[in-house]
Coordinates of C-alpha atoms and ligand atoms in Angstrom, one line a residue:
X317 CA -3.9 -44.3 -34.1
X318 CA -6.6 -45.9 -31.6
X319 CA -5.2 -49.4 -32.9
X320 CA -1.3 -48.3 -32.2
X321 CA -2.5 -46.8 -28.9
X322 CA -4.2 -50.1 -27.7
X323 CA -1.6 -52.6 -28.8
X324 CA 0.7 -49.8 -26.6
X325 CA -1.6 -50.6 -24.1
X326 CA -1.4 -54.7 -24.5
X327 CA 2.1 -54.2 -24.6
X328 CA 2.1 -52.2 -21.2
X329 CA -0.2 -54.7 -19.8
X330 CA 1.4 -57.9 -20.5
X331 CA 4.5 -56.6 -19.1
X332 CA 3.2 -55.7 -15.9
X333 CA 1.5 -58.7 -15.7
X334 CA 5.2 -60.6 -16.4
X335 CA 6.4 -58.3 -13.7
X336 CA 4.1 -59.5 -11.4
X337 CA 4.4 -63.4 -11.8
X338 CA 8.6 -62.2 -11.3
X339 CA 7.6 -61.0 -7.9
X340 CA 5.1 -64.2 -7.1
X341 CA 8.6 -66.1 -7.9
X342 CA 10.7 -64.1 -5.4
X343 CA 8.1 -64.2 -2.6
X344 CA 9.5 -67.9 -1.4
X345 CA 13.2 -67.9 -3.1
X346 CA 13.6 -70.4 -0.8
X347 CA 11.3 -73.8 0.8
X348 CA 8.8 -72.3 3.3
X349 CA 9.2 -73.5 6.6
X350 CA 6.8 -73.6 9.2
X351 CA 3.8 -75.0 11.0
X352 CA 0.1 -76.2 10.2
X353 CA -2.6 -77.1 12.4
X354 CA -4.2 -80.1 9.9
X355 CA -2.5 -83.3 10.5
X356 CA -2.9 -83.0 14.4
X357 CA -5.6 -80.8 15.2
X358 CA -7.9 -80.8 12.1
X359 CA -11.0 -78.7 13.0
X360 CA -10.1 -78.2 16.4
X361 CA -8.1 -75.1 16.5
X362 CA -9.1 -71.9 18.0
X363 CA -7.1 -68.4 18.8
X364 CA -5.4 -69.7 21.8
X365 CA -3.7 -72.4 20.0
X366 CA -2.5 -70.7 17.3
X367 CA -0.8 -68.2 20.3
X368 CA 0.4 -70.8 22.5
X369 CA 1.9 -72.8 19.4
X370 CA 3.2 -69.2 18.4
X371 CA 5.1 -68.9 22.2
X372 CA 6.3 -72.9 21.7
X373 CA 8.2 -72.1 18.5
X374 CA 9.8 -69.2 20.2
X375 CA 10.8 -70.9 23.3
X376 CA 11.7 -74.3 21.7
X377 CA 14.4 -72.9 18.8
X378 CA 11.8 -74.2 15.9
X379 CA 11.2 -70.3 14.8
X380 CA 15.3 -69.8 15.1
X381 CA 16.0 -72.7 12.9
X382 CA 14.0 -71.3 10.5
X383 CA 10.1 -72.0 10.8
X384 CA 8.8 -69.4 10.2
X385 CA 5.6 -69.6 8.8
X386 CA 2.8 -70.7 11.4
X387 CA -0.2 -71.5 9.4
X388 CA -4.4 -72.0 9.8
X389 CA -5.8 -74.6 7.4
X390 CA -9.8 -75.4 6.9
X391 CA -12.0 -74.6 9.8
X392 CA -10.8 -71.5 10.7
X393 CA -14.3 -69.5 8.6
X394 CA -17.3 -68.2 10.1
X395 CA -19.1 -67.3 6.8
X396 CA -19.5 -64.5 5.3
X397 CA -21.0 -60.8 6.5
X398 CA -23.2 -58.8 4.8
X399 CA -21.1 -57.3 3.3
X400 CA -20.1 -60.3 2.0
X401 CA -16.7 -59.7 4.0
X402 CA -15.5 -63.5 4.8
X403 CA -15.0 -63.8 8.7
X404 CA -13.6 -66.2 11.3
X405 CA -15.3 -68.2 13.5
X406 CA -16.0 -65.8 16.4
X407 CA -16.5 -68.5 18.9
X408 CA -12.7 -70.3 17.7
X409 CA -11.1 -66.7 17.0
X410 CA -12.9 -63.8 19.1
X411 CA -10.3 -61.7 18.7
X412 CA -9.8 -61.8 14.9
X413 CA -7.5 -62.9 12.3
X414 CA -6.0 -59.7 12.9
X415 CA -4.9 -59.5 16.1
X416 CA -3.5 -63.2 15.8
X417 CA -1.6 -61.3 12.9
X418 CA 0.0 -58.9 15.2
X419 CA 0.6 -61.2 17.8
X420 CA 2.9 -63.5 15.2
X421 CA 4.2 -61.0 13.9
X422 CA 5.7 -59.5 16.9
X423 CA 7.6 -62.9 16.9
X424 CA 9.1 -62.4 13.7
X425 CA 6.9 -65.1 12.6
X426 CA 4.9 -65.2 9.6
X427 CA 0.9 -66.0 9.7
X428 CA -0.6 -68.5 6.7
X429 CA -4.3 -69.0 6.4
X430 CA -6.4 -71.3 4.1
X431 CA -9.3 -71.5 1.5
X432 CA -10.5 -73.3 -1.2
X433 CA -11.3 -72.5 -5.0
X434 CA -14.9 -73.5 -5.2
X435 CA -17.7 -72.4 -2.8
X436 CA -16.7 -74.4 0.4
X437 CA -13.7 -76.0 1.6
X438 CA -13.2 -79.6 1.6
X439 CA -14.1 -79.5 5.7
X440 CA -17.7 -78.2 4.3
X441 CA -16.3 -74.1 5.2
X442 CA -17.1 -71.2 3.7
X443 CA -14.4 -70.2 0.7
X444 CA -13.2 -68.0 -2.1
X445 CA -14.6 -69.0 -5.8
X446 CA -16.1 -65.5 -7.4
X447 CA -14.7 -63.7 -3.8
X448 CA -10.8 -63.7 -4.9
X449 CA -10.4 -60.1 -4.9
X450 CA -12.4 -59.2 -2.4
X451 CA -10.9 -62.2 0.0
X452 CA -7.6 -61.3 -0.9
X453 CA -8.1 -57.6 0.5
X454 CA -9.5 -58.9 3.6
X455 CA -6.5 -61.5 4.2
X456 CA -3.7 -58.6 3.0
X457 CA -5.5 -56.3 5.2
X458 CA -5.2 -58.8 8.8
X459 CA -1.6 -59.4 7.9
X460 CA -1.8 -63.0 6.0
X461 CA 1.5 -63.8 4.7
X462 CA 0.8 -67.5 3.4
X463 CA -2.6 -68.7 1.8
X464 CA -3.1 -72.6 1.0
X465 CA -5.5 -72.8 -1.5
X466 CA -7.5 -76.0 -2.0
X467 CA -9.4 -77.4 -4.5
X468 CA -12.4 -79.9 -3.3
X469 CA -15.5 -79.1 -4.6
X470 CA -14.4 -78.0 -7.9
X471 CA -14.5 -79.6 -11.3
X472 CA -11.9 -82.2 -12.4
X473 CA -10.2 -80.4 -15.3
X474 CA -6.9 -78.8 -15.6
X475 CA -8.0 -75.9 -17.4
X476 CA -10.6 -74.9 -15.0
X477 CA -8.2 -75.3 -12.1
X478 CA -5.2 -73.2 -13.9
X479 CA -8.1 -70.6 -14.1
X480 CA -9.1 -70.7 -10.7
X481 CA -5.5 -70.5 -9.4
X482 CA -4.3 -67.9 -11.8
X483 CA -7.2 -65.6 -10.6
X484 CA -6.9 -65.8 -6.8
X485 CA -2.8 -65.3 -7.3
X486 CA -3.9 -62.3 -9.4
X487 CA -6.0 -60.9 -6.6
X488 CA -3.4 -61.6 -4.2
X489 CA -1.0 -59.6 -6.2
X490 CA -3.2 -56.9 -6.2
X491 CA -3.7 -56.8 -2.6
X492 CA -0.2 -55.0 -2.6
X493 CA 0.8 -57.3 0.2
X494 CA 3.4 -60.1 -0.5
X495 CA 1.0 -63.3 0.2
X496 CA 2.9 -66.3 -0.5
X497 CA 0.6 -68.7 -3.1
X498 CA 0.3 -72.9 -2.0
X499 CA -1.5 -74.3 -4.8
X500 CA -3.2 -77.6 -3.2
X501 CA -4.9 -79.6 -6.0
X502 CA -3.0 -82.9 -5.1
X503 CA -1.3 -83.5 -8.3
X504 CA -4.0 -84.8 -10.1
X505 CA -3.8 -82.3 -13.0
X506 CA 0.1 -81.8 -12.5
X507 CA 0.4 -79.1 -10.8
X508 CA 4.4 -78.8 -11.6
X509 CA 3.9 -77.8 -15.2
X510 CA 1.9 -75.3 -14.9
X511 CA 1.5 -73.9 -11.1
X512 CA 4.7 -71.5 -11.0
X513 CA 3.2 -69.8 -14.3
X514 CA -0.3 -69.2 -12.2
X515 CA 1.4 -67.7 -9.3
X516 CA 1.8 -70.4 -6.7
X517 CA 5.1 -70.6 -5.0
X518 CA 4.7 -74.1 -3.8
X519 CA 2.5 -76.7 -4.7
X520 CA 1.6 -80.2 -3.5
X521 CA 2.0 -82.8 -5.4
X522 CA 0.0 -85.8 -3.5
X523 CA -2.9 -86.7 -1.4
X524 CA -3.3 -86.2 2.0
X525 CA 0.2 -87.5 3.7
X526 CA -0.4 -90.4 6.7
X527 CA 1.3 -91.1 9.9
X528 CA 3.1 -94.2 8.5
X529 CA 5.7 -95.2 6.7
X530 CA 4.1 -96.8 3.5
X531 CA 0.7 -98.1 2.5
X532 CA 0.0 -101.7 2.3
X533 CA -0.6 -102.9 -0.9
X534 CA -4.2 -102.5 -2.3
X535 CA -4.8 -99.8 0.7
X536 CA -5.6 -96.3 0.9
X537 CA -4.0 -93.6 2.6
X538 CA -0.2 -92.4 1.4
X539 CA 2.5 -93.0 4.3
X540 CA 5.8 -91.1 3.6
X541 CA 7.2 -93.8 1.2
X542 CA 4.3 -93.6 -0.9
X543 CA 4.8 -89.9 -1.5
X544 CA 8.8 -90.0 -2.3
X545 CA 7.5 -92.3 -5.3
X546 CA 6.1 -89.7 -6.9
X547 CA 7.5 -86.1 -5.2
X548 CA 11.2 -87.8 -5.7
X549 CA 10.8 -87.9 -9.5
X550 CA 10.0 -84.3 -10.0
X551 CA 13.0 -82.8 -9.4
X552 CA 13.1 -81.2 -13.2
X553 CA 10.1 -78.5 -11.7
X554 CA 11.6 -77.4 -8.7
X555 CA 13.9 -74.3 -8.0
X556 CA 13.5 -71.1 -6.2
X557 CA 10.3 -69.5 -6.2
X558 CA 8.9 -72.5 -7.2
X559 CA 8.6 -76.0 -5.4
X560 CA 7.1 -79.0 -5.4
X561 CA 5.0 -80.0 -2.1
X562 CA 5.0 -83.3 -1.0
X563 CA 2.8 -82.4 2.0
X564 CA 3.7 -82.2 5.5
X565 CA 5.9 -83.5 8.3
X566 CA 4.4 -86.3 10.6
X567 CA 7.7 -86.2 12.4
X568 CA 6.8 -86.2 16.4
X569 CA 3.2 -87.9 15.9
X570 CA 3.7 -91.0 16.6
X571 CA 0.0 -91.7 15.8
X572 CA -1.7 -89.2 17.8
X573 CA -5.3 -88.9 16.7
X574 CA -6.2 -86.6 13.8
X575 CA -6.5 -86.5 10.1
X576 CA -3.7 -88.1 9.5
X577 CA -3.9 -91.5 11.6
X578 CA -6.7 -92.7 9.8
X579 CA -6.6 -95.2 7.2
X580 CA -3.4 -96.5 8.4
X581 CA -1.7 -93.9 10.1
X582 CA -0.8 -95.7 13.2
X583 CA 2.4 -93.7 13.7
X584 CA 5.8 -94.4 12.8
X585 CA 9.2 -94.5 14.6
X586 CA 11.9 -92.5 15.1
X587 CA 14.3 -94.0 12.3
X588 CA 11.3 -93.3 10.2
X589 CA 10.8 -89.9 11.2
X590 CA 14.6 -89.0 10.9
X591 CA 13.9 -90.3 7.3
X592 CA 11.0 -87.9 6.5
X593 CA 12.8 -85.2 7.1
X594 CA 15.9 -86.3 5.3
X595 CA 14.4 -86.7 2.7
X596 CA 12.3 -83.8 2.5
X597 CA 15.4 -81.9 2.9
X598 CA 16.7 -83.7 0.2
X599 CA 14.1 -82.9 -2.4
X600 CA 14.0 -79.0 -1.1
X601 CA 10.6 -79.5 0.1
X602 CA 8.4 -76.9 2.2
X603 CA 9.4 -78.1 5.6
X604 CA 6.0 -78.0 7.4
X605 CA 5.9 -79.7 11.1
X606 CA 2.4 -80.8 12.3
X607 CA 3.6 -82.5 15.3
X608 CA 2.1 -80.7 18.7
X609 CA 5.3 -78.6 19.5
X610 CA 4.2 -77.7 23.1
X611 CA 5.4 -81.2 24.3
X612 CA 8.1 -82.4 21.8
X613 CA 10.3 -85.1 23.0
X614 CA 14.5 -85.5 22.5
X615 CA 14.1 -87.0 19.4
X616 CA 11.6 -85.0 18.2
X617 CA 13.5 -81.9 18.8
X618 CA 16.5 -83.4 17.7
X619 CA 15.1 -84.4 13.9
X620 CA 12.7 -80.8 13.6
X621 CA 16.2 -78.7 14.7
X622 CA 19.1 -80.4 13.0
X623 CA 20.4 -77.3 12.1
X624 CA 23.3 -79.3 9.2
X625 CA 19.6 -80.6 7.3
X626 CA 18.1 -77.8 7.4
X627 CA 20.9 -76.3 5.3
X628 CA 20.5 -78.7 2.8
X629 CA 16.8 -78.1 2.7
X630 CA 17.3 -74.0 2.7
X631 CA 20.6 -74.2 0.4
X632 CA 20.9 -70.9 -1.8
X633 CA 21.1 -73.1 -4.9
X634 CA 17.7 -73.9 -4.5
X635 CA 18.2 -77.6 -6.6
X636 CA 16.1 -80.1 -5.6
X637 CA 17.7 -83.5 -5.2
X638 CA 18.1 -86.3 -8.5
X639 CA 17.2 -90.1 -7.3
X640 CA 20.1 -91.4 -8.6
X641 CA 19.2 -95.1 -7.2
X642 CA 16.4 -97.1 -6.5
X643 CA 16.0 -100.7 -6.3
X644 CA 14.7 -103.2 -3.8
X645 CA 17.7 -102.2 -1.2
X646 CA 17.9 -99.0 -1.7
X647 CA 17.0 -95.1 -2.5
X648 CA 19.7 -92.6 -3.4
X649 CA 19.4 -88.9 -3.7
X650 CA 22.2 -86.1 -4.8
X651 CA 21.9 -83.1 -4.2
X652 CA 24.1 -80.1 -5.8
X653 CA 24.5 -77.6 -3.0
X654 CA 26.2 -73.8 -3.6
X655 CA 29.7 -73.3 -3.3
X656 CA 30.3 -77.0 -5.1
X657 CA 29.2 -79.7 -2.3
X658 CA 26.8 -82.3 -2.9
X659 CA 24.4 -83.5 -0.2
X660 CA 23.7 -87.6 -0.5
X661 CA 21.0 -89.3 1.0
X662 CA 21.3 -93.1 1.3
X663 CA 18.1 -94.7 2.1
X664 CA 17.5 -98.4 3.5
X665 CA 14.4 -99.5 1.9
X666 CA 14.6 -103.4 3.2
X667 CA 13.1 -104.4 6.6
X668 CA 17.0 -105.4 8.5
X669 CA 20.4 -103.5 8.9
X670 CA 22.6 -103.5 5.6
X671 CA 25.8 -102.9 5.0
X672 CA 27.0 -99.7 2.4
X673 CA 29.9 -98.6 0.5
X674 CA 30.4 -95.5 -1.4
X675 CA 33.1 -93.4 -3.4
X676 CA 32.9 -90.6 -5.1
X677 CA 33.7 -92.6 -8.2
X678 CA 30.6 -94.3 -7.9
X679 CA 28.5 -91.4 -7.8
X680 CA 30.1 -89.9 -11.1
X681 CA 31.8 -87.0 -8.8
X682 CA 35.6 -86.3 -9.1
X683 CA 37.8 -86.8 -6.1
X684 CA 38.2 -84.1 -3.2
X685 CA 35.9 -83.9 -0.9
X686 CA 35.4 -84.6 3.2
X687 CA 32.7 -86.5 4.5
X688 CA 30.3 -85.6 7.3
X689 CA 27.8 -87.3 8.7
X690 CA 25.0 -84.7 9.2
X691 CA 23.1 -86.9 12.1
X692 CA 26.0 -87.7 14.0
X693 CA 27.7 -84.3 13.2
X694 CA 31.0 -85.2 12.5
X695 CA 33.5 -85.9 10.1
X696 CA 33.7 -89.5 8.8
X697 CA 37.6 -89.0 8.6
X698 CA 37.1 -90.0 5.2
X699 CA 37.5 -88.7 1.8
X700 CA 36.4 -90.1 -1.4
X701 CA 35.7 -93.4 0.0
X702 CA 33.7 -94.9 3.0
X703 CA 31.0 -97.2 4.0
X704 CA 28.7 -98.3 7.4
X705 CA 25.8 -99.7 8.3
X706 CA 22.4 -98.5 8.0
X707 CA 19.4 -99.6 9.8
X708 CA 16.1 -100.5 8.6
X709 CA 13.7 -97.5 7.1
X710 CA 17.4 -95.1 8.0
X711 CA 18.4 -92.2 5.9
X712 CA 22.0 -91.5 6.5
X713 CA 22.5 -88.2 5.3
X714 CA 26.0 -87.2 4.2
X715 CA 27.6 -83.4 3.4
X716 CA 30.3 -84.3 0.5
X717 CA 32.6 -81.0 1.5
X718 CA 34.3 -80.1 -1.3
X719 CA 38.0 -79.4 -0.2
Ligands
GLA192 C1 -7.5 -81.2 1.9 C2 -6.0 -80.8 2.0 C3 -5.5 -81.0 3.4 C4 -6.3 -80.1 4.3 C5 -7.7 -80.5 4.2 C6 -8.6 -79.5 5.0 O1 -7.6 -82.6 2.2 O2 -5.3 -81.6 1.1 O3 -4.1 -80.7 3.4 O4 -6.0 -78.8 4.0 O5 -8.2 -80.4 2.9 O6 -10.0 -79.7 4.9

């Protein structure tokens, strides 16, 4: 009787537990899209930035086109009390995490905050390992919606990380607040196997991302190019509720001072940055600007807020692109979209202008679709056949409507 009462119990247990990684998977159905304060502001960030980027993606469109998520990586921690409670700087954030809470939320934004699964964060902060529950009930109770979750400091292997992981997404379940889980290891122990199954919604799948387009040989430091080699092969992992992170925008940088303009990151140009967020679209990635959105420029505003990309990025089939092609001229990516369109990215990998041509035929689809440009927003006027030219570095992004 004991024995048939505690495999009830397993039984009972397991299930809840199933139910609960179901509801980790429907807390981001969709790519999270928002803002983080590393690649531009690193360390320097305090409550009034966090406010007066909140205001800037109000009164620029970013948080009506969908970015929603406004988030506080490392250097946001004060230490602990003694209660062992963990608490933000007071000098950076006097008010509290809470209060910043409120003040997003009364936006209809969405507030993210970071740690790390070891003792300190890789910026040297104070962070979770052994403290999951109790940090988890401290973030759930200021309002967090997003945590980051790093991993420096921590040992190499996979099992210890899965372990790490599974725990804080456990604790974040049982805060009873819907925390959205970014598992940040950097791919080393390949995250895409087995991060969905330990509760992260997104999870990144490089190093740290540079302002440049792509890393010269023999150097360190990954420009966007360098992380499309490896993100754009993982489409098998992705779908909703779980995707792959290739890290975040650089788009509107143009090699402003911060983590990521070192070791290399000079900046890159607009072509470049209409690229990036092609092809993040493309490969249904977290769309995560960095750029300082108080002062974007035309073009800037013009790649963030193209409104036709970022439905191919949010699509409700939730497929992330296949590279179809990729050779010295080119990188190709299709993307299955609902309803029965395709999305095609057509990337010019050389250094001068080429020449394209396309059909349908050629990309194994049957005939009857319209083509639109989704950068120029229009209608090629053409059906299952068309071509162009394509600069340097350009993604020409294409909406196959099926008729
Ligand atoms: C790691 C992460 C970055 C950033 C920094 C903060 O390098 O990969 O995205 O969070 O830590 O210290």
């Amino acid at each position: 009787m004991k024995q048939l009462m505690i495999s009830i119990g397993l039984v009972l247990l397991s299930a809840a537990m199933q139910s609960q990684v179901k509801l980790r998977k429907e807390l981001s159905p969709l790519p999270p899209m928002g803002w983080m304060t590393w690649n531009l502001y690193g360390e320097r960030i305090d409550e009034a930035l966090i406010r007066k980027v909140a205001d800037a993606m109000e009164s620029t469109g970013m948080a009506a086109a969908g970015y929603r998520y406004l988030i506080i990586d490392d250097g946001w921690q004060g230490g602990r009390d003694k209660k062992n409670n963990i608490i933000a700087d007071p000098v950076k954030f006097p008010s509290g995490i809470k209060a910043l809470a409120d003040y997003v939320h009364a936006k209809g934004l969405k507030l993210g905050i970071y740690s790390d699964a070891a003792p300190l964060t890789c910026a040297g902060y104070t962070a979770s390992l052994n403290f999951e529950e109790q940090d988890a009930r401290t973030f759930a109770s200021w309002g967090i919606d997003y945590l980051k979750y790093d991993y420096c400091n921590a040992p190499e292997d996979s099992n210890t990380a899965k372990q790490r992981y599974t725990t804080m997404a456990n604790a974040l379940t049982k805060s009873g607040r819907d925390i959205v889980f970014g598992i940040c290891e950097w791919g080393g122990r390949k995250p895409w196997f087995w991060a969905s199954n330990a509760g992260g919604s997104v999870w990144r799948t490089t190093g740290d991302i540079r302002d440049k387009w792509k890393a010269k040989p023999g150097t360190d430091g990954e420009g966007i190019m360098d992380i499309v080699a490896v993100n754009g092969s993982l489409d098998a992992y992705a779908g909703s509720g779980r995707w792959n992170d290739p890290d975040m925008l650089v788009i509107g940088l143009y090699g402003a001072k911060g983590p990521s303009s070192d070791l290399g990151g000079i900046g890159c140009n607009d072509t470049e940055y209409q690229s990036q967020m092609s092809l993040w679209s493309m490969m249904a990635a977290p769309l995560i600007a960095t750029n300082d959105i108080t002062t974007m420029n035309e073009a800037t505003k013009r790649i963030l807020l193209n409104p036709e990309v970022i439905a191919i990025n949010q699509d409700a089939a939730a497929i992330q692109a296949k590279r179809i092609r990729r050779d010295a001229q080119w990188e190709i990516f299709l993307k299955p979209l609902d309803g029965g369109d395709y999305a095609l990215a057509v990337l010019n990998v050389t250094e001068t202008e080429q020449p394209y041509n396309f059909s349908t035929e050629d990309l194994g689809l049957a005939a009857g679709f319209v083509i639109r440009d989704c950068w120029e927003h229009r209608l090629t006027g053409k059906k299952n056949k068309w071509s162009g030219k394509i600069a340097a570095h350009e993604t020409k992004l294409f909406r196959l409507i099926k008729k």
